[in-house]
PDB file of C-alpha atoms in Angstrom:
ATOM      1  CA  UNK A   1      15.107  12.560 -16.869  1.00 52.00           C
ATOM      2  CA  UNK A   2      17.699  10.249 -15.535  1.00 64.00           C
ATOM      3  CA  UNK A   3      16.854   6.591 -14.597  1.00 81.00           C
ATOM      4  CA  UNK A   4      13.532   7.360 -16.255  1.00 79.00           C
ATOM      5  CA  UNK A   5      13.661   3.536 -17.268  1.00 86.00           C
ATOM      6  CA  UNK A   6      14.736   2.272 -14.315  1.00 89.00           C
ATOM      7  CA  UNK A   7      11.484   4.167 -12.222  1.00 89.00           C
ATOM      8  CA  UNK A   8       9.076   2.306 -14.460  1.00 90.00           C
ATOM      9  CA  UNK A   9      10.844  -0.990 -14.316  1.00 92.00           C
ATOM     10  CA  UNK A  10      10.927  -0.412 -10.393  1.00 93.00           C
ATOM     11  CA  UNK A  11       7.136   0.059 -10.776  1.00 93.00           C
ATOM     12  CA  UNK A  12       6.482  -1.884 -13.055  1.00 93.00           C
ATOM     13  CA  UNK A  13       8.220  -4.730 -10.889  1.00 94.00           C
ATOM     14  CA  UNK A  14       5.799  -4.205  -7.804  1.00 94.00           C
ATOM     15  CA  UNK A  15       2.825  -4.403  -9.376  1.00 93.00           C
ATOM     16  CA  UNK A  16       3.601  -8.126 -10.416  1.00 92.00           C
ATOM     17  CA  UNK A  17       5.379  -8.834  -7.601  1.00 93.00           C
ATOM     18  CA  UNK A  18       2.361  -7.652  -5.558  1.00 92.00           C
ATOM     19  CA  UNK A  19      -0.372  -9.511  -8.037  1.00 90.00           C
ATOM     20  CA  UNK A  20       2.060 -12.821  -8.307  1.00 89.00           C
ATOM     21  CA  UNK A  21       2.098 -12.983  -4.425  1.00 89.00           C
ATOM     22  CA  UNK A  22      -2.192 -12.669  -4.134  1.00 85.00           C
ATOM     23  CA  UNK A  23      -2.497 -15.404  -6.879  1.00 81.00           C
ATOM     24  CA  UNK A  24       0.528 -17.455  -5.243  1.00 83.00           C
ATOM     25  CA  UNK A  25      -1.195 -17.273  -1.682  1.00 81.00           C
ATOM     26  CA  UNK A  26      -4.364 -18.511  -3.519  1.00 76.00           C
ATOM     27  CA  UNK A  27      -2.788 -21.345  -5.160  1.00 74.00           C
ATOM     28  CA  UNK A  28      -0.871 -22.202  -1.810  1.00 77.00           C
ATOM     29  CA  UNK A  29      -4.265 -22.011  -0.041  1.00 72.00           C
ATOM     30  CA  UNK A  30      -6.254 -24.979   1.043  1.00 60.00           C
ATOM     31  CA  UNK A  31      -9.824 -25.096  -0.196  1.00 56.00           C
ATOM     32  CA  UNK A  32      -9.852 -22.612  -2.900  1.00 58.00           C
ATOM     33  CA  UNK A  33     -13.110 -21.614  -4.221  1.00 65.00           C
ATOM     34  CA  UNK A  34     -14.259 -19.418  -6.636  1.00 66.00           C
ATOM     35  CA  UNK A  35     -15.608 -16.609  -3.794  1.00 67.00           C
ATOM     36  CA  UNK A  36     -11.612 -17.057  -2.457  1.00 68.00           C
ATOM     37  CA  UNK A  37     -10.388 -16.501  -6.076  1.00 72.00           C
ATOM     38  CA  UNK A  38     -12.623 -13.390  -6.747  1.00 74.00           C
ATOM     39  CA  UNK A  39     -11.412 -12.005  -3.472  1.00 77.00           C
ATOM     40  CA  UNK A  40      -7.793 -12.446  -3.872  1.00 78.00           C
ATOM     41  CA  UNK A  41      -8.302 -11.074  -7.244  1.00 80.00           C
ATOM     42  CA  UNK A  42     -10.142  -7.796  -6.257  1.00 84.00           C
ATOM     43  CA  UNK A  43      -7.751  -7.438  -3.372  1.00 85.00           C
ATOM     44  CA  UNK A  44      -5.024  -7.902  -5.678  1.00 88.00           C
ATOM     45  CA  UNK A  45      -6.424  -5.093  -8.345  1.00 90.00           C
ATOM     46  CA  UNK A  46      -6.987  -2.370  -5.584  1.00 91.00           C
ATOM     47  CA  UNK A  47      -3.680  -3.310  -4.121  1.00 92.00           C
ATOM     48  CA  UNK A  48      -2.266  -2.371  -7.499  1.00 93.00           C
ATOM     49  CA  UNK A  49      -4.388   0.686  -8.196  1.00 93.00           C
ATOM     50  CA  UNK A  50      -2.588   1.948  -4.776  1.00 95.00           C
ATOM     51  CA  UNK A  51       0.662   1.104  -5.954  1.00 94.00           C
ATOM     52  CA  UNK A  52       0.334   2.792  -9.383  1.00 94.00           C
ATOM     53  CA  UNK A  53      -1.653   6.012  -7.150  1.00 95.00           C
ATOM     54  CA  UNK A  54       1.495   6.679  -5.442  1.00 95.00           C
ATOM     55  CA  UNK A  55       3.456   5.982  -8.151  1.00 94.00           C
ATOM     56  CA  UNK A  56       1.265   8.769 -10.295  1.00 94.00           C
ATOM     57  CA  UNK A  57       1.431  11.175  -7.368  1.00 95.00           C
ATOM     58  CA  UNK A  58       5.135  11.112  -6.974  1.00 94.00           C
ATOM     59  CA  UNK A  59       6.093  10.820 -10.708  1.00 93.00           C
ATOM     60  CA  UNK A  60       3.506  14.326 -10.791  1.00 94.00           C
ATOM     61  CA  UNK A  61       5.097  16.402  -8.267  1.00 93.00           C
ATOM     62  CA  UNK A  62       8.457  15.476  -9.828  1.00 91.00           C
ATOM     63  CA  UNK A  63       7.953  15.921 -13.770  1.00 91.00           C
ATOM     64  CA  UNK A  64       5.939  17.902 -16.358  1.00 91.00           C
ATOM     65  CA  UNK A  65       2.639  16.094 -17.998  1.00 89.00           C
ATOM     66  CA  UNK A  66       4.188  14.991 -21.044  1.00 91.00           C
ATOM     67  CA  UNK A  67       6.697  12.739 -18.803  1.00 90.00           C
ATOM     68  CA  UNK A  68       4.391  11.879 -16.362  1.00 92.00           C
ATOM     69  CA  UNK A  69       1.594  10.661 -18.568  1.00 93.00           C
ATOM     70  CA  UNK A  70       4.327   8.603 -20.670  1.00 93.00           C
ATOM     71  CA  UNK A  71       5.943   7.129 -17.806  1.00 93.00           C
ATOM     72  CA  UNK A  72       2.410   6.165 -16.305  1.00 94.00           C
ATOM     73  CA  UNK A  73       1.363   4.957 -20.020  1.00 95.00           C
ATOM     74  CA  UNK A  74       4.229   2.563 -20.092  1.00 94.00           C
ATOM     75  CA  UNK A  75       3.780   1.412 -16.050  1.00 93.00           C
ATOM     76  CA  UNK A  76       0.182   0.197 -17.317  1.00 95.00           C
ATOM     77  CA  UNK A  77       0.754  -1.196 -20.618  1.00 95.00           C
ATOM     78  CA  UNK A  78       3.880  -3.520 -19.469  1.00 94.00           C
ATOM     79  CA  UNK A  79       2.364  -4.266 -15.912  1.00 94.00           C
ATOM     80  CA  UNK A  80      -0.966  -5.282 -17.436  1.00 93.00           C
ATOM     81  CA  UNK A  81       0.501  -7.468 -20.062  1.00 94.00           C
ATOM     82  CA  UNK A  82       2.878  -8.949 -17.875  1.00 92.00           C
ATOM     83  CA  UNK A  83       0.098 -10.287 -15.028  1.00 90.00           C
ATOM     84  CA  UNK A  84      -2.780 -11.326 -17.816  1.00 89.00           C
ATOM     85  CA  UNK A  85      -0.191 -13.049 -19.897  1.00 90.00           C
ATOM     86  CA  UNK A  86       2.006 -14.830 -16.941  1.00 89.00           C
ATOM     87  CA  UNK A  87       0.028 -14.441 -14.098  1.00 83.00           C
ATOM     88  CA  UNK A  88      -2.259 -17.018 -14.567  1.00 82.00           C
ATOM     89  CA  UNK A  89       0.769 -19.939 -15.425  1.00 83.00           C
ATOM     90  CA  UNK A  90       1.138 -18.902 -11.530  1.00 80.00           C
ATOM     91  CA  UNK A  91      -2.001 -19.810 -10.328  1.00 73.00           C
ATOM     92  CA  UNK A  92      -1.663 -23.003 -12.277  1.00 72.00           C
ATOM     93  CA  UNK A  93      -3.899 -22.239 -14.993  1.00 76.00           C
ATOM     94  CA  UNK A  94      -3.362 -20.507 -18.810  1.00 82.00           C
ATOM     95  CA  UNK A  95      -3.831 -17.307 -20.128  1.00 83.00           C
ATOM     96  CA  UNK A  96      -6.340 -18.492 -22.567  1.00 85.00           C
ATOM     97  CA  UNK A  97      -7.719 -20.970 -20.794  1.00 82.00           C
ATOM     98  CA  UNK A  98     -11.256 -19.696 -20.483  1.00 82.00           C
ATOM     99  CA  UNK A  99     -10.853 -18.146 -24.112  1.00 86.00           C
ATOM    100  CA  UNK A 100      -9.640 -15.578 -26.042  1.00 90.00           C
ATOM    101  CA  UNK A 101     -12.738 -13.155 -25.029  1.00 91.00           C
ATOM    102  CA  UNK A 102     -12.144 -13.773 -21.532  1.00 89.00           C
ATOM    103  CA  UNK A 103      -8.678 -12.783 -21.376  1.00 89.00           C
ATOM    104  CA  UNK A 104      -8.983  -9.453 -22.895  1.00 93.00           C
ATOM    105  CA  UNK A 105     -11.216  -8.643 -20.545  1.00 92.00           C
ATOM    106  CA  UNK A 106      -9.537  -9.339 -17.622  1.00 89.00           C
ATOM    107  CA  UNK A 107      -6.654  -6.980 -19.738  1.00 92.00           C
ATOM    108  CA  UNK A 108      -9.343  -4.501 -20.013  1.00 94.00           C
ATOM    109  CA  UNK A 109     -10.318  -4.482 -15.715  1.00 93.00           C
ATOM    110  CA  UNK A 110      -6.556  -4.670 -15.206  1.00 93.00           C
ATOM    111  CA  UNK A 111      -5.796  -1.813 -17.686  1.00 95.00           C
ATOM    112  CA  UNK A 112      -8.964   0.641 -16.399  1.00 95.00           C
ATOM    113  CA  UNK A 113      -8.466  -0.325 -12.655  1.00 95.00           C
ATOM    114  CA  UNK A 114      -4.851   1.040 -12.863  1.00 95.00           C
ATOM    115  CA  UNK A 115      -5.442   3.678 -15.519  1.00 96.00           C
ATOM    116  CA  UNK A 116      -7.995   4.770 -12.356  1.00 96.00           C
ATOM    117  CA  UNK A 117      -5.171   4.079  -9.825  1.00 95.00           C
ATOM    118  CA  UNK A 118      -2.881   6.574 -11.772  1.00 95.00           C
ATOM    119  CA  UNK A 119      -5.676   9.664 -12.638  1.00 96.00           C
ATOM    120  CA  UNK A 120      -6.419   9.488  -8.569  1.00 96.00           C
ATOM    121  CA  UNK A 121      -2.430   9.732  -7.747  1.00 95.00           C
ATOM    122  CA  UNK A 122      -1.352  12.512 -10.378  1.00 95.00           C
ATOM    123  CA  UNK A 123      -5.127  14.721  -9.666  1.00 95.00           C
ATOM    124  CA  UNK A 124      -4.341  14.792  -6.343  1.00 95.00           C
ATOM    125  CA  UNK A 125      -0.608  16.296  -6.840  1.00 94.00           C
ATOM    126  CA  UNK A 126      -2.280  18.241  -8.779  1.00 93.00           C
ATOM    127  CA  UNK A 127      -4.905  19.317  -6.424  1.00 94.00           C
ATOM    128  CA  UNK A 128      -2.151  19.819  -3.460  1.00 94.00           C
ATOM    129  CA  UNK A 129      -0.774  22.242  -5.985  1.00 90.00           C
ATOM    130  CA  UNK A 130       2.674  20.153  -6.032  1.00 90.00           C
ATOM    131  CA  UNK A 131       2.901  19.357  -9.742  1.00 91.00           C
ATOM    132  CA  UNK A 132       5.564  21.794 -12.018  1.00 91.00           C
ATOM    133  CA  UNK A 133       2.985  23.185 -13.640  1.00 90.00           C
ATOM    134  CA  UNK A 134       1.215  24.417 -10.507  1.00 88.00           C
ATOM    135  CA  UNK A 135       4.113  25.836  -8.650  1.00 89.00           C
ATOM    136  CA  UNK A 136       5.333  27.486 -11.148  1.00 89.00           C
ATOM    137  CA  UNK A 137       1.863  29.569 -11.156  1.00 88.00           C
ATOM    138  CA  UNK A 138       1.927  29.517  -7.546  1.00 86.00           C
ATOM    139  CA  UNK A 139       5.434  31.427  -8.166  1.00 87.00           C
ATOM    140  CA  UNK A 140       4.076  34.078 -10.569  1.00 87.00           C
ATOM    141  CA  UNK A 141       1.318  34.722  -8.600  1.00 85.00           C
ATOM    142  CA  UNK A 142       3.618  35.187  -5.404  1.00 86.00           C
ATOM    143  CA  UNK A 143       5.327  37.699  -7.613  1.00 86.00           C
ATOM    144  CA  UNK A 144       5.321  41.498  -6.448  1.00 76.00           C
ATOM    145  CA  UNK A 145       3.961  43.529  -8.871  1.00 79.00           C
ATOM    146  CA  UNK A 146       5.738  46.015 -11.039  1.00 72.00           C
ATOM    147  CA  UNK A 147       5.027  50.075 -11.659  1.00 71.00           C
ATOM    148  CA  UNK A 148       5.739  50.951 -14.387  1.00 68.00           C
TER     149      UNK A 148
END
């Protein structure tokens, strides 16, 4: 449970860093158009579905549900804030620019394409049997059984 903060923060930092840099690259660009803006910004969202995949997988195979869906809860939450809510002064444009409407639902994409991201990463630890839960079944079935 130590550094439990610090982990989230970590990921937490990445997934801006990695949306920041695909809306700074667009802003840097020459000739940006609405079909380069949609692109950088669905390359962007599966880049940080990966990030929070292997972030789910790892945080799985290390702690119990409980932890891992809080941990995973607050990665979304803060990272999806953070890049509706100061990603777009990046880009050169305001949150609520296009409108209130508009903005929650680019917090609702961001929120289900990385509450997808993490369900993919922590299933498949999961899966690969490499979650606490699952070893520790794995264990009692490996067991030799007792007479009595």
């Amino acid at each position: 449970m130590r550094n439990r903060w610090a982990r989230v923060g970590v990921v937490v930092a990445v997934l801006v860093v990695v949306n920041f840099g695909a809306r700074l690259v667009l802003r840097l660009a020459t000739g940006t158009s609405e079909d380069v803006e949609l692109t950088t910004a669905l390359v962007s969202l599966a880049a940080m579905g990966v990030v929070l995949a292997v972030a789910g997988f790892l945080t799985a195979r290390r702690y119990v549900w409980g932890v891992t869906a809080g941990d995973l809860f607050f990665d979304i939450v803060i990272s999806a804030l953070l890049v509706t809510l100061v990603g777009p002064f990046i880009s050169g444009a305001t949150p609520f620019g296009s409108g209130v409407t508009q903005w929650i639902l680019q917090l609702l994409v961001c929120v289900a394409v990385l509450l997808i991201g993490s369900a993919i990463g922590v299933l498949l630890a999961v899966a690969f049997g490499l979650d606490p839960k699952s070893r520790a079944w794995g264990a009692y079935a490996a067991q030799k059984p007792r007479r009595r």
